[in-house]
CSV table of C-alpha atoms and ligand atoms in Angstrom, one decimal:
chain,number,residue,atom,x,y,z
A,1,MET,CA,1.3,10.1,20.3
A,2,ALA,CA,-2.3,8.7,19.7
A,3,PRO,CA,-3.3,6.4,22.6
A,4,GLY,CA,-2.6,2.6,21.7
A,5,LEU,CA,-0.9,3.5,18.3
A,6,ARG,CA,2.4,1.8,19.2
A,7,THR,CA,0.6,-1.3,20.4
A,8,ARG,CA,-1.3,-1.3,17.2
A,9,ALA,CA,1.9,-0.8,15.0
A,10,PHE,CA,3.6,-3.6,17.1
A,11,LEU,CA,0.8,-6.1,16.5
A,12,PHE,CA,0.6,-5.2,12.8
A,13,ASN,CA,4.3,-5.8,12.5
A,14,THR,CA,3.8,-9.1,14.0
A,15,LEU,CA,1.0,-10.3,11.8
A,16,LEU,CA,2.9,-8.8,8.5
A,17,ALA,CA,5.9,-10.9,9.6
A,18,ASP,CA,3.7,-13.9,10.3
A,19,LYS,CA,1.9,-13.7,6.9
A,20,ALA,CA,5.5,-13.3,5.3
A,21,THR,CA,6.5,-16.7,6.8
A,22,ASP,CA,3.3,-18.3,5.9
A,23,ASP,CA,3.5,-17.2,2.3
A,24,ARG,CA,7.2,-18.3,2.1
A,25,LEU,CA,6.3,-21.8,3.6
A,26,ARG,CA,3.5,-22.3,1.4
A,27,ARG,CA,5.5,-20.9,-1.6
A,28,TYR,CA,3.3,-18.0,-2.5
A,29,PRO,CA,5.1,-15.9,-5.0
A,30,HIS,CA,3.9,-12.6,-3.5
A,31,TRP,CA,1.8,-11.1,-0.6
A,32,LEU,CA,-1.5,-11.0,-2.5
A,33,ALA,CA,-1.3,-14.4,-4.1
A,34,ALA,CA,-3.2,-16.4,-1.4
A,35,ARG,CA,-5.9,-13.9,-1.4
A,36,ASN,CA,-6.4,-14.1,-5.3
A,37,LEU,CA,-6.4,-17.8,-5.1
A,38,ALA,CA,-9.2,-17.6,-2.7
A,39,ASN,CA,-10.9,-15.1,-4.7
A,40,GLU,CA,-10.4,-17.3,-7.7
A,41,ALA,CA,-9.1,-14.2,-9.5
A,42,SER,CA,-6.0,-14.4,-11.5
A,43,ASP,CA,-3.1,-12.1,-10.7
A,44,GLU,CA,-3.5,-10.7,-14.0
A,45,SER,CA,-7.2,-9.7,-13.6
A,46,VAL,CA,-6.5,-8.1,-10.3
A,47,ARG,CA,-3.5,-6.3,-11.7
A,48,ALA,CA,-5.6,-4.9,-14.5
A,49,LEU,CA,-8.3,-3.8,-12.2
A,50,ILE,CA,-5.6,-2.0,-10.0
A,51,GLU,CA,-3.9,-0.2,-12.8
A,52,ALA,CA,-7.1,1.0,-14.5
A,53,VAL,CA,-8.4,2.5,-11.3
A,54,ARG,CA,-4.9,4.1,-10.5
A,55,GLY,CA,-5.1,5.5,-14.1
A,56,ARG,CA,-8.4,7.0,-13.4
A,57,TYR,CA,-7.6,8.7,-9.9
A,58,GLU,CA,-8.6,12.0,-11.5
A,59,ILE,CA,-12.3,10.9,-11.1
A,60,ALA,CA,-12.0,10.8,-7.3
A,61,ARG,CA,-10.1,14.2,-7.3
A,62,ARG,CA,-12.7,15.8,-9.5
A,63,TRP,CA,-15.5,14.6,-7.1
A,64,TYR,CA,-14.0,16.0,-4.0
A,65,ARG,CA,-13.3,19.4,-5.7
A,66,LEU,CA,-17.0,19.4,-6.5
A,67,LYS,CA,-17.8,18.5,-2.9
A,68,ALA,CA,-15.5,21.4,-1.8
A,69,LYS,CA,-17.4,23.8,-4.0
A,70,LEU,CA,-20.8,22.5,-2.8
A,71,LEU,CA,-19.3,23.1,0.8
A,72,GLY,CA,-18.1,26.5,0.1
A,73,VAL,CA,-14.6,25.7,1.0
A,74,GLU,CA,-11.4,26.1,-1.1
A,75,GLN,CA,-10.2,22.4,-0.3
A,76,LEU,CA,-11.6,19.6,1.6
A,77,ALA,CA,-9.6,18.2,4.4
A,78,ASP,CA,-9.5,14.5,5.1
A,79,TYR,CA,-12.1,14.8,8.0
A,80,ASP,CA,-14.7,16.6,5.5
A,81,ARG,CA,-14.6,13.6,3.1
A,82,MET,CA,-17.8,12.1,4.2
A,83,ALA,CA,-19.6,15.3,4.7
A,84,ALA,CA,-23.1,15.2,3.4
A,85,VAL,CA,-23.6,17.9,0.7
A,86,THR,CA,-27.2,17.3,-0.4
A,87,GLU,CA,-30.4,16.2,1.1
A,88,ASP,CA,-32.8,13.7,-0.8
A,89,GLU,CA,-36.3,14.8,-0.1
A,90,VAL,CA,-38.0,12.6,-2.8
A,91,THR,CA,-40.0,9.7,-1.3
A,92,PHE,CA,-41.4,6.5,-2.7
A,93,PRO,CA,-44.1,4.3,-1.0
A,94,PHE,CA,-43.2,0.7,-1.3
A,95,ALA,CA,-45.9,-0.1,-3.7
A,96,GLN,CA,-44.4,2.5,-6.1
A,97,ALA,CA,-41.0,0.9,-5.5
A,98,ARG,CA,-42.2,-2.4,-6.1
A,99,GLU,CA,-43.8,-1.2,-9.4
A,100,ILE,CA,-40.5,0.6,-10.5
A,101,VAL,CA,-38.2,-2.2,-9.8
A,102,LEU,CA,-40.4,-4.9,-11.3
A,103,ASP,CA,-40.8,-2.8,-14.4
A,104,CYS,CA,-37.0,-2.3,-14.6
A,105,TYR,CA,-36.4,-6.0,-14.1
A,106,SER,CA,-39.0,-7.1,-16.5
A,107,SER,CA,-38.0,-4.4,-19.3
A,108,PHE,CA,-34.5,-6.0,-19.0
A,109,SER,CA,-35.6,-9.7,-19.2
A,110,GLY,CA,-38.9,-11.2,-18.7
A,111,GLU,CA,-37.4,-14.1,-16.7
A,112,LEU,CA,-35.7,-12.0,-14.3
A,113,GLY,CA,-39.0,-9.9,-13.8
A,114,GLU,CA,-40.7,-13.0,-13.0
A,115,LEU,CA,-38.2,-14.2,-10.6
A,116,ALA,CA,-38.1,-10.6,-9.0
A,117,GLY,CA,-42.0,-10.7,-8.8
A,118,ARG,CA,-42.0,-14.0,-6.9
A,119,PHE,CA,-40.4,-12.1,-3.8
A,120,PHE,CA,-43.5,-10.0,-3.7
A,121,ALA,CA,-46.2,-12.6,-4.5
A,122,GLU,CA,-44.8,-15.0,-2.0
A,123,ARG,CA,-44.1,-12.5,0.7
A,124,ARG,CA,-40.5,-13.0,0.8
A,125,ILE,CA,-39.5,-9.5,1.8
A,126,ASP,CA,-39.4,-8.2,5.3
A,127,ALA,CA,-39.5,-4.6,4.4
A,128,PRO,CA,-40.9,-2.4,7.3
A,129,VAL,CA,-38.8,-0.9,10.0
A,130,ARG,CA,-39.8,-2.5,13.4
A,131,PRO,CA,-38.5,-2.0,16.8
A,132,ALA,CA,-35.7,-4.2,17.7
A,133,LYS,CA,-35.3,-5.5,14.2
A,134,ARG,CA,-32.0,-5.5,12.9
A,135,GLY,CA,-30.6,-2.8,10.4
A,136,GLY,CA,-29.2,-2.9,7.1
A,137,ALA,CA,-30.4,-5.0,4.3
A,138,PHE,CA,-29.5,-8.6,2.8
A,139,CYS,CA,-30.7,-11.3,0.8
A,140,ALA,CA,-30.6,-14.9,2.4
A,141,SER,CA,-30.1,-17.8,0.2
A,142,ALA,CA,-30.7,-20.6,2.7
A,143,VAL,CA,-30.2,-23.7,0.5
A,144,PRO,CA,-30.6,-24.1,-3.2
A,145,SER,CA,-33.9,-26.0,-2.9
A,146,VAL,CA,-35.4,-23.0,-1.0
A,147,PHE,CA,-36.1,-19.7,-2.7
A,148,PRO,CA,-34.3,-16.7,-1.2
A,149,TYR,CA,-35.7,-14.2,1.2
A,150,VAL,CA,-34.8,-10.3,1.6
A,151,LEU,CA,-34.5,-8.3,4.5
A,152,LEU,CA,-34.9,-4.4,4.1
A,153,ASN,CA,-35.4,-1.5,6.4
A,154,TYR,CA,-37.6,0.4,4.0
A,155,THR,CA,-38.0,4.2,4.7
A,156,ALA,CA,-39.4,5.3,1.4
A,157,ARG,CA,-36.1,7.3,0.5
A,158,ARG,CA,-34.7,6.7,-3.1
A,159,ARG,CA,-31.7,5.1,-1.5
A,160,ASP,CA,-34.4,2.4,-0.3
A,161,VAL,CA,-35.6,1.8,-3.7
A,162,LEU,CA,-32.0,1.1,-5.0
A,163,THR,CA,-31.3,-1.1,-2.0
A,164,LEU,CA,-34.3,-2.9,-2.9
A,165,ALA,CA,-33.1,-3.4,-6.5
A,166,HIS,CA,-29.7,-4.4,-5.1
A,167,GLU,CA,-31.1,-7.3,-2.8
A,168,LEU,CA,-33.5,-8.5,-5.5
A,169,GLY,CA,-30.5,-8.6,-7.7
A,170,HIS,CA,-28.8,-11.0,-5.3
A,171,GLY,CA,-32.0,-13.0,-5.0
A,172,VAL,CA,-32.5,-13.4,-8.7
A,173,HIS,CA,-28.8,-14.6,-8.8
A,174,PHE,CA,-29.2,-17.0,-6.2
A,175,ALA,CA,-32.3,-18.4,-7.6
A,176,LEU,CA,-31.1,-18.7,-11.2
A,177,ALA,CA,-27.8,-20.3,-9.6
A,178,ALA,CA,-29.7,-22.8,-7.5
A,179,ARG,CA,-29.5,-25.5,-10.2
A,180,GLN,CA,-25.6,-25.6,-9.6
A,181,GLY,CA,-26.3,-27.2,-6.1
A,182,ILE,CA,-24.9,-26.6,-2.7
A,183,PHE,CA,-21.2,-26.2,-3.8
A,184,HIS,CA,-21.7,-23.8,-6.6
A,185,GLN,CA,-24.7,-21.6,-6.2
A,186,HIS,CA,-22.6,-19.0,-4.5
A,187,THR,CA,-19.9,-17.2,-6.6
A,188,PRO,CA,-16.5,-16.2,-5.0
A,189,LEU,CA,-16.4,-12.7,-3.3
A,190,THR,CA,-15.2,-11.0,-6.4
A,191,LEU,CA,-18.5,-11.9,-8.3
A,192,ALA,CA,-21.0,-11.8,-5.5
A,193,GLU,CA,-22.1,-8.1,-6.4
A,194,THR,CA,-22.5,-8.5,-10.0
A,195,ALA,CA,-26.4,-9.1,-10.2
A,196,SER,CA,-27.1,-6.8,-7.3
A,197,VAL,CA,-24.9,-3.8,-8.6
A,198,PHE,CA,-26.3,-4.4,-12.1
A,199,GLY,CA,-29.9,-4.3,-10.9
A,200,GLU,CA,-29.4,-1.3,-9.0
A,201,THR,CA,-27.7,0.5,-12.0
A,202,ILE,CA,-30.7,-0.2,-14.1
A,203,VAL,CA,-33.0,1.3,-11.5
A,204,PHE,CA,-30.6,4.1,-10.8
A,205,GLY,CA,-30.9,5.1,-14.6
A,206,ARG,CA,-34.5,5.1,-14.3
A,207,LEU,CA,-34.9,7.3,-11.3
A,208,LEU,CA,-32.4,9.7,-12.6
A,209,GLU,CA,-34.3,9.9,-16.1
A,210,GLU,CA,-37.7,10.4,-14.3
A,211,ASP,CA,-36.3,13.3,-12.3
A,212,SER,CA,-35.8,16.5,-14.1
A,213,THR,CA,-35.1,19.0,-10.8
A,214,PRO,CA,-31.6,19.9,-10.5
A,215,ALA,CA,-31.4,19.7,-6.9
A,216,SER,CA,-32.9,16.3,-6.4
A,217,ARG,CA,-30.9,15.0,-9.5
A,218,LEU,CA,-27.8,16.2,-7.7
A,219,ALA,CA,-29.0,14.7,-4.4
A,220,LEU,CA,-29.5,11.2,-6.2
A,221,LEU,CA,-26.2,11.6,-8.1
A,222,ALA,CA,-24.2,12.5,-5.2
A,223,GLU,CA,-25.2,9.7,-2.9
A,224,ASN,CA,-24.5,7.2,-5.6
A,225,LEU,CA,-20.9,8.8,-6.5
A,226,GLU,CA,-20.1,8.9,-2.7
A,227,ASP,CA,-20.9,5.3,-2.6
A,228,THR,CA,-18.8,4.4,-5.9
A,229,ILE,CA,-15.7,6.5,-4.9
A,230,ALA,CA,-15.7,4.8,-1.5
A,231,THR,CA,-16.0,1.4,-3.0
A,232,VAL,CA,-13.8,1.6,-6.2
A,233,PHE,CA,-11.3,4.2,-5.4
A,234,ARG,CA,-10.6,4.2,-1.6
A,235,GLN,CA,-10.4,0.5,-1.8
A,236,VAL,CA,-7.9,0.6,-4.5
A,237,ALA,CA,-5.7,3.3,-2.5
A,238,MET,CA,-6.0,0.9,0.6
A,239,ASN,CA,-4.9,-1.9,-1.6
A,240,ARG,CA,-1.8,0.3,-2.4
A,241,PHE,CA,-1.0,0.8,1.2
A,242,GLU,CA,-1.2,-3.0,2.0
A,243,ASP,CA,1.1,-3.6,-1.2
A,244,LEU,CA,3.5,-0.9,0.3
A,245,VAL,CA,3.4,-2.2,4.0
A,246,HIS,CA,3.8,-6.0,3.0
A,247,THR,CA,6.5,-5.4,0.6
A,248,ALA,CA,8.2,-2.9,3.4
A,249,ARG,CA,8.0,-5.5,6.0
A,250,ARG,CA,9.4,-8.3,3.9
A,251,GLU,CA,12.3,-6.2,2.7
A,252,GLN,CA,13.2,-3.8,5.5
A,253,GLY,CA,12.1,-5.6,8.6
A,254,GLU,CA,10.0,-3.9,11.4
A,255,LEU,CA,8.3,-0.8,10.6
A,256,SER,CA,8.0,2.2,13.0
A,257,VAL,CA,4.9,4.1,13.6
A,258,GLU,CA,6.2,6.9,11.5
A,259,ARG,CA,6.9,4.6,8.7
A,260,PHE,CA,3.5,3.3,8.6
A,261,GLY,CA,2.2,6.8,8.8
A,262,GLU,CA,4.2,7.7,5.7
A,263,LEU,CA,3.1,4.8,3.7
A,264,TRP,CA,-0.6,5.5,4.5
A,265,ALA,CA,-0.2,9.2,3.5
A,266,GLU,CA,1.9,8.2,0.3
A,267,SER,CA,-0.9,5.7,-0.9
A,268,GLN,CA,-3.6,7.9,0.0
A,269,SER,CA,-2.2,11.3,-1.5
A,270,GLU,CA,-1.5,9.1,-4.7
A,271,MET,CA,-5.3,9.0,-5.1
A,272,LEU,CA,-6.3,12.4,-3.7
A,273,GLY,CA,-3.6,14.6,-5.2
A,274,ASP,CA,-4.2,18.2,-4.3
A,275,SER,CA,-8.1,17.8,-4.0
A,276,VAL,CA,-8.0,16.9,-0.2
A,277,ALA,CA,-5.5,18.3,2.4
A,278,LEU,CA,-4.3,15.4,4.5
A,279,THR,CA,-3.8,16.6,8.2
A,280,GLU,CA,-1.1,15.3,10.6
A,281,GLY,CA,-4.0,13.3,12.6
A,282,TYR,CA,-4.8,11.3,9.5
A,283,ARG,CA,-1.4,9.7,9.5
A,284,SER,CA,-2.7,7.2,12.1
A,285,TRP,CA,-5.7,6.3,10.0
A,286,TRP,CA,-4.2,3.3,8.7
A,287,SER,CA,-4.8,1.7,12.2
A,288,TYR,CA,-8.7,1.8,12.1
A,289,VAL,CA,-9.1,-0.6,9.2
A,290,PRO,CA,-9.8,-4.1,10.5
A,291,HIS,CA,-9.4,-5.7,7.1
A,292,PHE,CA,-5.5,-4.9,7.3
A,293,ILE,CA,-5.4,-7.0,10.5
A,294,GLY,CA,-8.0,-9.8,10.0
A,295,SER,CA,-8.1,-10.4,6.3
A,296,PRO,CA,-5.0,-9.3,4.6
A,297,GLY,CA,-5.6,-8.4,0.8
A,298,TYR,CA,-9.3,-8.5,1.1
A,299,VAL,CA,-10.3,-4.8,0.2
A,300,TYR,CA,-9.6,-4.8,-3.6
A,301,ALA,CA,-12.5,-7.4,-3.9
A,302,TYR,CA,-15.1,-4.6,-3.2
A,303,ALA,CA,-13.7,-2.6,-6.1
A,304,TYR,CA,-13.5,-5.8,-8.2
A,305,GLY,CA,-17.1,-6.7,-7.6
A,306,GLN,CA,-18.3,-3.1,-8.1
A,307,LEU,CA,-16.3,-2.3,-11.2
A,308,LEU,CA,-16.9,-5.6,-12.7
A,309,ALA,CA,-20.9,-5.2,-12.6
A,310,LEU,CA,-20.6,-1.5,-14.0
A,311,SER,CA,-18.3,-2.6,-16.8
A,312,VAL,CA,-20.8,-5.6,-17.8
A,313,TYR,CA,-23.6,-2.8,-17.5
A,314,GLN,CA,-21.5,-0.6,-19.9
A,315,ARG,CA,-21.6,-3.5,-22.3
A,316,TYR,CA,-25.3,-3.9,-21.8
A,317,GLU,CA,-25.8,-0.4,-22.9
A,318,GLN,CA,-23.7,-0.8,-26.2
A,319,GLN,CA,-25.2,-4.2,-27.1
A,320,GLY,CA,-28.7,-4.1,-25.6
A,321,ALA,CA,-31.0,-7.1,-25.9
A,322,GLU,CA,-28.3,-9.2,-27.4
A,323,LEU,CA,-26.3,-9.4,-24.0
A,324,VAL,CA,-29.4,-10.4,-21.9
A,325,PRO,CA,-29.4,-14.2,-22.6
A,326,ARG,CA,-25.5,-14.5,-22.1
A,327,TYR,CA,-25.9,-12.5,-19.0
A,328,LEU,CA,-28.6,-14.9,-17.6
A,329,GLU,CA,-26.3,-17.7,-18.6
A,330,MET,CA,-23.4,-16.2,-16.5
A,331,LEU,CA,-25.8,-15.8,-13.5
A,332,ALA,CA,-27.1,-19.3,-13.7
A,333,ALA,CA,-23.6,-20.6,-13.7
A,334,GLY,CA,-23.3,-19.4,-10.2
A,335,GLY,CA,-19.7,-20.3,-8.9
A,336,SER,CA,-19.2,-23.4,-11.0
A,337,ARG,CA,-16.4,-21.8,-13.0
A,338,SER,CA,-13.9,-19.0,-12.3
A,339,PRO,CA,-14.6,-15.2,-12.6
A,340,GLU,CA,-12.7,-15.1,-15.7
A,341,GLU,CA,-14.4,-18.0,-17.3
A,342,LEU,CA,-17.8,-16.5,-16.2
A,343,GLY,CA,-16.6,-13.2,-17.9
A,344,GLU,CA,-16.1,-15.0,-21.0
A,345,ILE,CA,-19.9,-16.0,-21.1
A,346,VAL,CA,-20.7,-12.3,-21.8
A,347,GLY,CA,-17.6,-11.8,-23.7
A,348,VAL,CA,-15.4,-9.8,-21.6
A,349,ASN,CA,-11.7,-10.3,-20.7
A,350,LEU,CA,-11.0,-9.5,-17.0
A,351,ALA,CA,-7.3,-9.4,-17.5
A,352,ASP,CA,-7.7,-6.5,-20.0
A,353,PRO,CA,-7.4,-3.0,-18.4
A,354,GLY,CA,-9.7,-1.7,-21.2
A,355,PHE,CA,-12.6,-3.9,-19.6
A,356,TRP,CA,-12.3,-2.2,-16.3
A,357,ASP,CA,-11.9,1.3,-17.9
A,358,ALA,CA,-15.5,0.8,-19.5
A,359,GLY,CA,-17.0,0.8,-16.0
A,360,LEU,CA,-14.9,3.8,-14.9
A,361,ASP,CA,-16.2,5.5,-18.1
A,362,LEU,CA,-19.7,5.3,-16.5
A,363,VAL,CA,-18.5,6.6,-13.2
A,364,GLU,CA,-17.1,9.4,-15.1
A,365,ARG,CA,-20.2,10.1,-16.9
A,366,GLN,CA,-22.0,10.2,-13.5
A,367,LEU,CA,-19.7,12.8,-12.2
A,368,GLN,CA,-20.3,15.0,-15.2
A,369,GLU,CA,-23.9,14.7,-14.7
A,370,ALA,CA,-23.5,15.6,-11.0
A,371,GLU,CA,-21.4,18.6,-12.1
A,372,ALA,CA,-24.0,19.7,-14.5
A,373,ALA,CA,-26.9,19.3,-11.9
A,374,ALA,CA,-24.7,21.2,-9.2
A,375,GLN,CA,-24.5,24.1,-11.9
A,376,ALA,CA,-28.0,24.0,-12.9
A,377,SER,CA,-29.3,24.1,-9.4
A,378,GLY,CA,-27.5,27.2,-8.7
A,379,ARG,CA,-25.1,25.8,-5.9
A,380,LEU,CA,-21.8,26.5,-7.6
B,401,ZN,ZN1,-24.8,-6.6,-2.0
């Protein structure tokens, strides 16, 4: 047996039982209730999200089938899933990235464009890569009276342009919501990525529109799809695993290593179907996810945030300028209201699976474009 697996299963069993006791004493009606309360998300909206994503698992399967073709194999195995299938050669100097991102923000809304412009004008972005600088990217809001700062590690790839757009989305969100004060400037986790993903999606559309070379369009689409599939579909499949283990632990008592492996394989193959072959070694992979141990129920929030932003974006595509003032009002409300009340400002109902489906339509459209680009680039 894999080294330490029995120990990890023992610890997980203990933590699952501990949580069951806690939930019972605190009278939470089900295993996810405490997490939903912390996220200020209603049970109905979380259920609607999960059901909408499960209903569209075919999108993830189609993506993995396309990847298999691009890699020249009949079927992906679990260990192939993150293999790179394209290389992005296109580069953007920082000045050009600034121009594109500011233009996208301004053409969406003058007010957002101005706020985004302040980050450059006031030198609030630490962009270059330097020795000993920390990796990644983030936006720091500090306190409401201070305009936010952004950290990047800009290497001129298109991914970096999108990251700039993403972090500035956080930036304008923090800046607009500053008026709510220290307790309400920040949204709960489920809404924290709305403005960032939204801004990123606008810029993504622009980059794609400006690129007519099939191979590099494919590279742009592939990288983006890989992220979205991981954020939306894999996290929901992980939520399904959590649902199975918490329920089984409560109803059947201690779970064996084999049982954990079965429930893991069951929840993952529900998503993957026959698009990915799950090998014997994959059955222990439940034990590598720290969230299951340290923050039970957490994982669906990634999908919730990403899909919420995409669904609102889809609405923007339909309504155009009409949505803009209401979108700004929603951002400016910060975390002063629940996600569902904030959704109402832009006219959406988070408890309606149809709302989540709109974002999934956008993902499916990108997948179709990737398939077309793969065809056009002669790689199929
Ligand atoms: Zn973010």
